[in-house]
Tab-separated table of C-alpha atoms and ligand atoms in Angstrom:
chain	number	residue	atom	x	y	z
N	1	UNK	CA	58.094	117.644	49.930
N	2	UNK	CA	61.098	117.242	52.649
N	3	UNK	CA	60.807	113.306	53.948
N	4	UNK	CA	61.017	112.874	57.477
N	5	UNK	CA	62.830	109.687	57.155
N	6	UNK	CA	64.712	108.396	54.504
N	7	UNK	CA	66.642	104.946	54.809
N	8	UNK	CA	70.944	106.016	54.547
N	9	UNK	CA	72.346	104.725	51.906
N	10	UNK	CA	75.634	105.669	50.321
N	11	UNK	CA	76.922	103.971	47.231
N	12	UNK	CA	78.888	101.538	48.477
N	13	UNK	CA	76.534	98.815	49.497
N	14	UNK	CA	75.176	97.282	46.000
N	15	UNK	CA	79.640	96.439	45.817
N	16	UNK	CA	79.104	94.236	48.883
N	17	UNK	CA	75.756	92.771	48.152
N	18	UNK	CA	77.188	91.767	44.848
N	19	UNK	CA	80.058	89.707	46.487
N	20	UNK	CA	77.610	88.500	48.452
N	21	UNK	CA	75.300	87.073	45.489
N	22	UNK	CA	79.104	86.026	44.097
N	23	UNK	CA	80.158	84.155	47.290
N	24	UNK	CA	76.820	82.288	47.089
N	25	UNK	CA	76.598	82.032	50.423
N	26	UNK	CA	72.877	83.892	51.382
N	27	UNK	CA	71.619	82.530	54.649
N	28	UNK	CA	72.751	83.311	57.911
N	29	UNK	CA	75.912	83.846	59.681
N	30	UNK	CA	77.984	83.952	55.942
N	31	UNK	CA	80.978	85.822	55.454
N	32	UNK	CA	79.297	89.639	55.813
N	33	UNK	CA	77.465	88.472	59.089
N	34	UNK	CA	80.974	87.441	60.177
N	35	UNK	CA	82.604	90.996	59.463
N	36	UNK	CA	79.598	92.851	60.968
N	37	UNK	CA	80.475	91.237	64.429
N	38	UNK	CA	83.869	91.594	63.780
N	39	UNK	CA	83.279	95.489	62.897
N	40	UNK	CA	81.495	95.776	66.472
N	41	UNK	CA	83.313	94.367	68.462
N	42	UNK	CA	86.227	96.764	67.381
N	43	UNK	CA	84.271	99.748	67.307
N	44	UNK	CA	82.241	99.423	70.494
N	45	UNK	CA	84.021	97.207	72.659
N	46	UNK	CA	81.503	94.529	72.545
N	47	UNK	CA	82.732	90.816	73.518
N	48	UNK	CA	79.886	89.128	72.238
N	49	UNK	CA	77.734	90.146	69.477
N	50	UNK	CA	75.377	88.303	67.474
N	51	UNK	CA	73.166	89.548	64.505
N	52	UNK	CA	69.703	89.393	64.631
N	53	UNK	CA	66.706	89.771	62.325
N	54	UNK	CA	65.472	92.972	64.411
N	55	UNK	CA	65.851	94.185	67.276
N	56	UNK	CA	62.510	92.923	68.165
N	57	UNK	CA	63.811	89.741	68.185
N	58	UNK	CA	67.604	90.636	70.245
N	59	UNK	CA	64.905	91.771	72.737
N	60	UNK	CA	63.280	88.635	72.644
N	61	UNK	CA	66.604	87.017	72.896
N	62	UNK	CA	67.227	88.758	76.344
N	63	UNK	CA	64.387	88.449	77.561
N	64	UNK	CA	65.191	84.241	76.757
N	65	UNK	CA	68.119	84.628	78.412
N	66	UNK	CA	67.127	86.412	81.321
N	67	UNK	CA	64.896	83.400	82.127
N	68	UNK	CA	61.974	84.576	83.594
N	69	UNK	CA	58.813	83.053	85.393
N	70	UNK	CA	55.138	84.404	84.762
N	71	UNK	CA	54.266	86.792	87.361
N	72	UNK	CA	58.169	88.065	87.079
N	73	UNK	CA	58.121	91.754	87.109
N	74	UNK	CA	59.649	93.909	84.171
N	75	UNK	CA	60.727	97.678	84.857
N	76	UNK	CA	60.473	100.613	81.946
N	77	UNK	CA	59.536	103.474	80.599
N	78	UNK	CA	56.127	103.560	79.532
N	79	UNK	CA	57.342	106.188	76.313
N	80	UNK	CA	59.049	103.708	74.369
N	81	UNK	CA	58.201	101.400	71.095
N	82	UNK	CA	56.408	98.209	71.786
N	83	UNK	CA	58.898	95.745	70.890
N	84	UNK	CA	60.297	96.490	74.421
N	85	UNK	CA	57.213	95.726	76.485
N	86	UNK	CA	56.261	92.872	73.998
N	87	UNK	CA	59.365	90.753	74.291
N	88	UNK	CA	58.682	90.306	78.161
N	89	UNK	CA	55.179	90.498	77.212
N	90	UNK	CA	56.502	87.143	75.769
N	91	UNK	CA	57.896	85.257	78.557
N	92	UNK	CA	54.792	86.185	80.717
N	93	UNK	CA	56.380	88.850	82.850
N	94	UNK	CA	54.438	91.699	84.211
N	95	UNK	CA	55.556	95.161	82.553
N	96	UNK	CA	55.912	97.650	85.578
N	97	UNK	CA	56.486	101.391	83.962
N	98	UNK	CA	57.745	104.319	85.525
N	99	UNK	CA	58.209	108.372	84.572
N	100	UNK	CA	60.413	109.722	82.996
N	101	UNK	CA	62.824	113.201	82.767
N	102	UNK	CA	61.156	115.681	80.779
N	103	UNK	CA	64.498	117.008	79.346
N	104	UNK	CA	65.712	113.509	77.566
N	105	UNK	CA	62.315	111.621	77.631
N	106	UNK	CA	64.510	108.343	79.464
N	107	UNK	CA	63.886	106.642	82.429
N	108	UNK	CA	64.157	108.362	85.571
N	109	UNK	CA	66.448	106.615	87.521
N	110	UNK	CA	65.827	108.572	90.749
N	111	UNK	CA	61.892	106.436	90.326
N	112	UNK	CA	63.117	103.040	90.051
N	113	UNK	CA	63.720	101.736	93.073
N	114	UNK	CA	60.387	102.200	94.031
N	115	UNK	CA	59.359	100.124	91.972
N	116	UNK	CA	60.896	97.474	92.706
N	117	UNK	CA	58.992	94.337	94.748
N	118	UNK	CA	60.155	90.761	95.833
N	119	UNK	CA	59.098	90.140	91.741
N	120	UNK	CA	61.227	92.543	90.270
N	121	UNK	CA	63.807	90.598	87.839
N	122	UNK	CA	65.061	93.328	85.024
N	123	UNK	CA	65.467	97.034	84.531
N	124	UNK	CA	64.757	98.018	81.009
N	125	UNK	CA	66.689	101.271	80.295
N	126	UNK	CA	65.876	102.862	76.498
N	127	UNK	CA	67.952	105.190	75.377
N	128	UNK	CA	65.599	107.455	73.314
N	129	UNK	CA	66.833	109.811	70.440
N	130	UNK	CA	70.321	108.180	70.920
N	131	UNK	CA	71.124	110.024	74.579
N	132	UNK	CA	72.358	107.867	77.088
N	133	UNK	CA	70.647	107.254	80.326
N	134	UNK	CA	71.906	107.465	83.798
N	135	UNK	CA	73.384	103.832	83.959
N	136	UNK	CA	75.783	104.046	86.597
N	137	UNK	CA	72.717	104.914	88.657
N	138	UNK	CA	70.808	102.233	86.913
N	139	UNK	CA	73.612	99.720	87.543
N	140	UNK	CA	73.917	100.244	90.799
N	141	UNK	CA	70.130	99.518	91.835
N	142	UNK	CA	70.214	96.322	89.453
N	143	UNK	CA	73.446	95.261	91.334
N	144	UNK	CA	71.710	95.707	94.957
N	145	UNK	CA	68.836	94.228	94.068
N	146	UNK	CA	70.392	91.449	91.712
N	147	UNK	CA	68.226	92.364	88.709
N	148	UNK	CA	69.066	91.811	85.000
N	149	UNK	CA	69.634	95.003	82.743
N	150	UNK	CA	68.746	94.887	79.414
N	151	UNK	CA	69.437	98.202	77.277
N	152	UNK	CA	67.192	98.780	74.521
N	153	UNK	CA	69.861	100.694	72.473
N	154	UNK	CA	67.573	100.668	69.173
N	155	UNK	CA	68.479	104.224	68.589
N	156	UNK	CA	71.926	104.164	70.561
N	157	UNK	CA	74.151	102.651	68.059
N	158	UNK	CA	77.437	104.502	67.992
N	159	UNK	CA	76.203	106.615	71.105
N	160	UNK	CA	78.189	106.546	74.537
N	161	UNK	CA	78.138	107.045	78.249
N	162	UNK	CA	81.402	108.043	79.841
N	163	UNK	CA	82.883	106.466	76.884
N	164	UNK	CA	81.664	103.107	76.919
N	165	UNK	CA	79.118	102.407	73.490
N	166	UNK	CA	75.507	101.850	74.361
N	167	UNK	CA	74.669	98.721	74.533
N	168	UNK	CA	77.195	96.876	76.465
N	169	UNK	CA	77.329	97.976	80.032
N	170	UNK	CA	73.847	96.282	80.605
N	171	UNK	CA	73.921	92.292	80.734
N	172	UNK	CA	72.464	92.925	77.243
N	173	UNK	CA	72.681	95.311	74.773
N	174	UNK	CA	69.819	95.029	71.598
N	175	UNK	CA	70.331	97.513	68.502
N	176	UNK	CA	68.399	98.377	65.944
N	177	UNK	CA	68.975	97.934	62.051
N	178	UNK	CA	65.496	98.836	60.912
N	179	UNK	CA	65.869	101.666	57.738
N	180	UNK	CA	64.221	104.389	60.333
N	181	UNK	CA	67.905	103.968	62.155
N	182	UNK	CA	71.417	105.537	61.735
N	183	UNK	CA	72.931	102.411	59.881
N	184	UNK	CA	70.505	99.913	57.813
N	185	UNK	CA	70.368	96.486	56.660
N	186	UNK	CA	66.393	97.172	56.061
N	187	UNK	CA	65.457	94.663	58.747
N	188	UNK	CA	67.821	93.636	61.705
N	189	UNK	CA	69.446	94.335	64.674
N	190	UNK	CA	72.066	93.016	67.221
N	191	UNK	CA	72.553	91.167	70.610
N	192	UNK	CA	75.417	92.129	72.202
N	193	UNK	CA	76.437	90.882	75.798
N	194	UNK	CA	79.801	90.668	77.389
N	195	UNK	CA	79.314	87.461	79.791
N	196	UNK	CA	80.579	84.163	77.838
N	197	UNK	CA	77.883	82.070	80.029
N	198	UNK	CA	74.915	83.828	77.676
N	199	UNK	CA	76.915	82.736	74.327
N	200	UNK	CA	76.267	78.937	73.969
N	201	UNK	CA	72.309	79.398	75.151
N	202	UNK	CA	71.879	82.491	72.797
N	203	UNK	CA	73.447	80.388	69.977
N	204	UNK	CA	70.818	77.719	70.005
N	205	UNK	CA	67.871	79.816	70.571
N	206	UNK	CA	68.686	81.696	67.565
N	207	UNK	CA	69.750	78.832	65.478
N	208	UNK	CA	66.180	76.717	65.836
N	209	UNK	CA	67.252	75.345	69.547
N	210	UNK	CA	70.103	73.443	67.892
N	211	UNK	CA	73.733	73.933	68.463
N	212	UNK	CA	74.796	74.380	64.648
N	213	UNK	CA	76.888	77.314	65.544
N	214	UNK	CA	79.582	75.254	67.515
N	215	UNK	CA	79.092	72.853	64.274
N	216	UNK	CA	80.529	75.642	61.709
N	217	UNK	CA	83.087	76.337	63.966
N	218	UNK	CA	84.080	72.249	63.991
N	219	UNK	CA	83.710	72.122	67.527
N	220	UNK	CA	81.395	69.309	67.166
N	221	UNK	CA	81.218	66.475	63.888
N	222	UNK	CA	77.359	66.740	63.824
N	223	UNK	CA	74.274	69.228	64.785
N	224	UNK	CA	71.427	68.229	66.707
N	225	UNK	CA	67.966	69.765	68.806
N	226	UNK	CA	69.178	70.583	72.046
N	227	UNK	CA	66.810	73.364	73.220
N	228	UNK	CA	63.922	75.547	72.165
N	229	UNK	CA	64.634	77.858	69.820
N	230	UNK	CA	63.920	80.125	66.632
N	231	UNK	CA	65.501	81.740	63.831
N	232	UNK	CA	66.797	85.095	64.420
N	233	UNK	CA	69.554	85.225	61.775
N	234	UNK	CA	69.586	87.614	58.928
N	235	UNK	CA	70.401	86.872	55.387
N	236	UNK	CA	74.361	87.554	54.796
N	237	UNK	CA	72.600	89.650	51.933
N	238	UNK	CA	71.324	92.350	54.212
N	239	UNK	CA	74.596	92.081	56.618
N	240	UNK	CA	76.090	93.030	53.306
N	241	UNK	CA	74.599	96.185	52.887
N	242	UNK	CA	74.929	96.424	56.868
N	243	UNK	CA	78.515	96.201	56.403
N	244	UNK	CA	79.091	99.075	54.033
N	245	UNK	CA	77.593	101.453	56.158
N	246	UNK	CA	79.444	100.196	59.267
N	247	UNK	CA	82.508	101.141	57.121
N	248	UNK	CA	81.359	104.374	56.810
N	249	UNK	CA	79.954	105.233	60.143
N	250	UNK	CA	81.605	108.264	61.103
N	251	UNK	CA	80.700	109.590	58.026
N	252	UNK	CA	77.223	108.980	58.767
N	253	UNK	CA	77.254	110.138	62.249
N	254	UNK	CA	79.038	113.368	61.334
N	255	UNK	CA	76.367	114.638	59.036
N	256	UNK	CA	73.432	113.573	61.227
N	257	UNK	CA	75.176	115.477	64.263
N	258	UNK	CA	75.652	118.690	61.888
N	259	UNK	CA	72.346	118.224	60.597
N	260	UNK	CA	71.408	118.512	65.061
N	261	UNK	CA	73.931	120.978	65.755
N	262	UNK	CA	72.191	123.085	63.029
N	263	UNK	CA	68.888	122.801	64.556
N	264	UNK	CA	70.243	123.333	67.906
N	265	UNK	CA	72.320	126.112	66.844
N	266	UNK	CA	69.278	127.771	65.254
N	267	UNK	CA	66.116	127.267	67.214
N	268	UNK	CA	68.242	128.479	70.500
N	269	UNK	CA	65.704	132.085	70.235
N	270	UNK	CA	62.459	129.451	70.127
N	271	UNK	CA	63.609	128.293	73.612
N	272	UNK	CA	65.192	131.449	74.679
N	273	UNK	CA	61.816	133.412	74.173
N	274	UNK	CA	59.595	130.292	75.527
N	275	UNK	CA	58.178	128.949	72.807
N	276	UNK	CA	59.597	125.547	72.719
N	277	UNK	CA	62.448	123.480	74.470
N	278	UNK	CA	65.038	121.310	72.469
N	279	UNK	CA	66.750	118.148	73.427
N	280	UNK	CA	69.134	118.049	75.954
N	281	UNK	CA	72.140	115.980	76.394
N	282	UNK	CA	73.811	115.569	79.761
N	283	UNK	CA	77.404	116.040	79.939
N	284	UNK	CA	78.523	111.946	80.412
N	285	UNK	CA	76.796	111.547	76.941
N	286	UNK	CA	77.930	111.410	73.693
N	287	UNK	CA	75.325	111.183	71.068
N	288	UNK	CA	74.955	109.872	67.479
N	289	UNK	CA	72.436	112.504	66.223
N	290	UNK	CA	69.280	109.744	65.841
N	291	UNK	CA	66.653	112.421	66.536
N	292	UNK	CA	66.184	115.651	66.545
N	293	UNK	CA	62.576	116.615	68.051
N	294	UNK	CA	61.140	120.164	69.810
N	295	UNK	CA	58.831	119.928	72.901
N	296	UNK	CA	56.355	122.713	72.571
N	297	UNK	CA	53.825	123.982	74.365
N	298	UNK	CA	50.625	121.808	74.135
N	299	UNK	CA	49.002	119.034	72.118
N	300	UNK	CA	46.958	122.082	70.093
N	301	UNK	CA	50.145	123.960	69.192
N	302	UNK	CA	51.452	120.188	68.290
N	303	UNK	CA	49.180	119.445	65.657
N	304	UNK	CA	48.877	122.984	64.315
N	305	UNK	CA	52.333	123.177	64.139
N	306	UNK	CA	52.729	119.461	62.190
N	307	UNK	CA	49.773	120.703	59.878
N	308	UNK	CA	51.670	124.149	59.218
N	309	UNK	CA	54.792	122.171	58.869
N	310	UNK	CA	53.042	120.049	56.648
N	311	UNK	CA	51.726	122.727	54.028
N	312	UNK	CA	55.221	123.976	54.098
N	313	UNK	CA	56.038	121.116	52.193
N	314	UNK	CA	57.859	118.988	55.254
N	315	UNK	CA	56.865	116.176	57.161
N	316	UNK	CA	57.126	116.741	61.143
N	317	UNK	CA	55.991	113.514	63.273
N	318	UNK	CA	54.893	112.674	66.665
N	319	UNK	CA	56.142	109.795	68.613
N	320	UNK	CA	55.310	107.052	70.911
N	321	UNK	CA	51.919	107.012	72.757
N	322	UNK	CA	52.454	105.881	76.196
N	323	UNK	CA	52.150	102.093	76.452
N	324	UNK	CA	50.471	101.883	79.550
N	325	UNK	CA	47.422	103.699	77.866
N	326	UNK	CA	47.435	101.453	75.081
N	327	UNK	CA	44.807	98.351	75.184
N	328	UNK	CA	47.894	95.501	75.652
N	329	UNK	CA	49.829	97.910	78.070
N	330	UNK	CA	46.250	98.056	80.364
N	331	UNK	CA	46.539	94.083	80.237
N	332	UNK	CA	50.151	93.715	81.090
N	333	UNK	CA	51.262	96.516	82.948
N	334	UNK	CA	50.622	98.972	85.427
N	335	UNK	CA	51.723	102.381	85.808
N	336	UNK	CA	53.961	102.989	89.026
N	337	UNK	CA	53.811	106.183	90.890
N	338	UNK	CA	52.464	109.040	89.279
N	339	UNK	CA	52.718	109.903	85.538
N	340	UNK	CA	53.688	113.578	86.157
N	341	UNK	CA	55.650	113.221	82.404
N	342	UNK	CA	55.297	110.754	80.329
N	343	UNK	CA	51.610	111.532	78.903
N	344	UNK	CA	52.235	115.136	79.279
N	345	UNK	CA	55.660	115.656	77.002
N	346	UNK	CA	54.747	112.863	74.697
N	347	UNK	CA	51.693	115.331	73.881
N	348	UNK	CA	54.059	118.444	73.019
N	349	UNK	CA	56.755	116.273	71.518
N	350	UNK	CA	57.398	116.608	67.657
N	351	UNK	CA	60.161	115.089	65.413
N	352	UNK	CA	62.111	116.886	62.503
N	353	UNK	CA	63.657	115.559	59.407
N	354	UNK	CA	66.767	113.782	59.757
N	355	UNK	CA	68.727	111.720	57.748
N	356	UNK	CA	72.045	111.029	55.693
N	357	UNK	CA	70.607	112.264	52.772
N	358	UNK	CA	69.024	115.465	53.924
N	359	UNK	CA	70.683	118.333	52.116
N	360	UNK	CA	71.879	121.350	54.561
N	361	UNK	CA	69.574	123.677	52.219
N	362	UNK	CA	66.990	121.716	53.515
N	363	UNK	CA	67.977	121.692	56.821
N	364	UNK	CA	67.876	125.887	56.630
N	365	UNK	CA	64.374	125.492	54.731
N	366	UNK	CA	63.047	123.132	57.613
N	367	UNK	CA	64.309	125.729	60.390
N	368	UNK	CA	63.088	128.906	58.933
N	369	UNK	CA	59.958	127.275	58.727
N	370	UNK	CA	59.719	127.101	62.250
N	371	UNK	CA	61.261	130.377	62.873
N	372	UNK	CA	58.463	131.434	60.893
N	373	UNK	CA	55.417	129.895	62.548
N	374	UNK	CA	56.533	131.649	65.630
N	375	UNK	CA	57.190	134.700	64.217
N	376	UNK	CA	60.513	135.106	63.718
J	401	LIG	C1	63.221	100.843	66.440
J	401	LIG	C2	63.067	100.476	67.840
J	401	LIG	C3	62.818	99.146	68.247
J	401	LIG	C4	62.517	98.034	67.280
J	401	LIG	O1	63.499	97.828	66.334
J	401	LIG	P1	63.241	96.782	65.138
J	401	LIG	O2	64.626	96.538	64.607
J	401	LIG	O3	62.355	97.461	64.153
J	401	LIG	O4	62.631	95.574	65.708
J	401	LIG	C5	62.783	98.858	69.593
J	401	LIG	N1	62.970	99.822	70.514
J	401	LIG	C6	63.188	101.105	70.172
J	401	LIG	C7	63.411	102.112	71.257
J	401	LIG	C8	63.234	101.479	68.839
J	401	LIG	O5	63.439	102.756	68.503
């Protein structure tokens, strides 16, 4: 059986975790924490960037720090993973959603201002299968209309726009550590801003509302409660095995984009004759080979094609249902403008393998199959 998922992993991190267990140092914000940061801030230009226990939680950290009032109105897609509704969800904000482009499955940006009311106070742009979305457009409109923007770069971690990384040309940036991403500490993420106003506030709501973080640096002789607050720091253990795939993570990307280019390369006749349409990837992006999914033609050819698949021997998956027909997106959100898309291509969308691990023979194996289904 050929996974669909399989968390990376390449050797190198039980070396790190060991110095780790050696340093005795396990909580939060130790020594691999500390090179994690200092790793992304290097690599993606990041000014601030602060580890989290999820992204879940960076989200929730934005949406903190974006300071909303109940009533406040949220904008995003409605084909996205919860965690991005549910951390506004949070702060009592009203999720509006829009459509989205059939080619990438992000927000259209040509729909958002629309959407917009006296209300609006943040644009939530997700950048699915690792493919940037149009944020100079997105930008702009949060600029006119003084909204936040918080980027839900789960997926987009070592992705770019015009050459800037994901994540940190919104006022927030949140990735994604969970083992179903490129790079893995099991459980965690990352909240990345570049605005040095955000970085006392966001210390204390991660570190239980107290301001222990300017304590370890000696700015201050003791720590007290100064705020409300939780605890969104990982265990230097799992920045530890974090760290030795951020060491490694053009080796990862490079075999994740052959393992696309592959697929690409090869299921060109699907689209060429019809059958099916592949990803697309607009020319100001550069991405990090997260996903690599088929649109075909219907919900019936969808689940005949993951049960063929499946009796083949490899697991094909689905993706999001749209939130606004889920129960909790009915309660908190409303649909704006028409769904011409979103229900529509999440119906005909399905995911193949990819991972670090996957073997190119699989990779061929996976592809005829398809080939094959359609007669080819
Ligand atoms: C994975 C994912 C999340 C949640 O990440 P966690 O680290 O599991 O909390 C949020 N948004 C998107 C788009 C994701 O793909």
């Amino acid at each position: 059986m050929i996974d669909f998922n399989r968390a990376p992993y390449l050797g190198t991190e039980v070396e790190y975790m060991q110095q780790a267990i050696a340093n005795a140092k396990l909580c939060g914000d130790g020594p691999f924490t500390k090179k994690c940061s200092q790793l992304m801030k290097e690599q993606f230009g990041t000014k601030h960037v602060l580890l989290t226990t999820s992204c879940t939680h960076a989200l929730e950290m934005a949406a903190f720090l974006c300071d909303l009032k109940p009533g406040d109105e949220v904008i995003m897609p409605s084909y996205t993973f919860v965690s991005t509704a549910d951390a506004f969800v949070l702060q009592g904000a009203k999720i509006v959603f829009v459509d989205v482009h059939p080619e990438t499955m992000n927000i259209d940006e040509t729909k958002i201002e629309a959407a917009i009311t006296e209300r609006t106070k943040v644009i939530v742009p997700v950048h699915y299968a690792g493919v940037a979305c149009e944020m100079d457009t997105i930008m702009a409109i949060a600029k006119k209309y003084n909204l936040k923007v918080v980027e839900d770069a789960a997926q987009g971690v070592n992705a770019w726009y015009k050459g800037r990384a994901l994540g940190t040309i919104g006022d927030f940036g949140c990735y994604s550590f969970h083992e179903t991403k490129n790079y893995t500490m099991g459980e965690g993420g990352a909240l990345l801003f570049q605005d040095d106003a955000y970085l006392e506030r966001a210390e204390i709501l991660r570190e239980k509302g107290t301001n222990r973080s300017k304590f370890f640096r000696g700015q201050i002789d003791k720590y007290t409660w100064v705020g409300y607050g939780s605890s969104y720091l990982p265990s230097d253990m799992n920045a530890a095995y974090l760290y030795a795939q951020l060491l490694e993570m053009d080796k990862i990307n490079d075999k994740r984009r052959q393992i696309f280019d592959y697929y690409y390369e090869h299921l060109a006749v699907l689209e060429e004759k019809g059958y099916l349409a592949r990803p697309y990837v607009p020319d100001y992006a550069v991405h990090n080979g997260h996903m690599f999914y088929v649109r075909v033609k219907d919900l019936e050819t969808r689940t005949d094609l993951i049960r063929y698949m499946k009796e083949k021997g490899v697991l094909c998956v689905f993706h999001y249902i749209p939130l606004h027909s889920a129960p909790a997106g009915k309660q908190y959100g409303t649909f704006h403008g028409e769904d011409v898309y979103t229900t529509k291509e999440s119906e005909c969308l399905m995911r193949l393998p990819m991972y670090y691990s996957l073997s190119m023979d699989d990779v061929k194996y996976v592809t005829d199959c398809l080939l094959e289904y359609y007669g080819e």
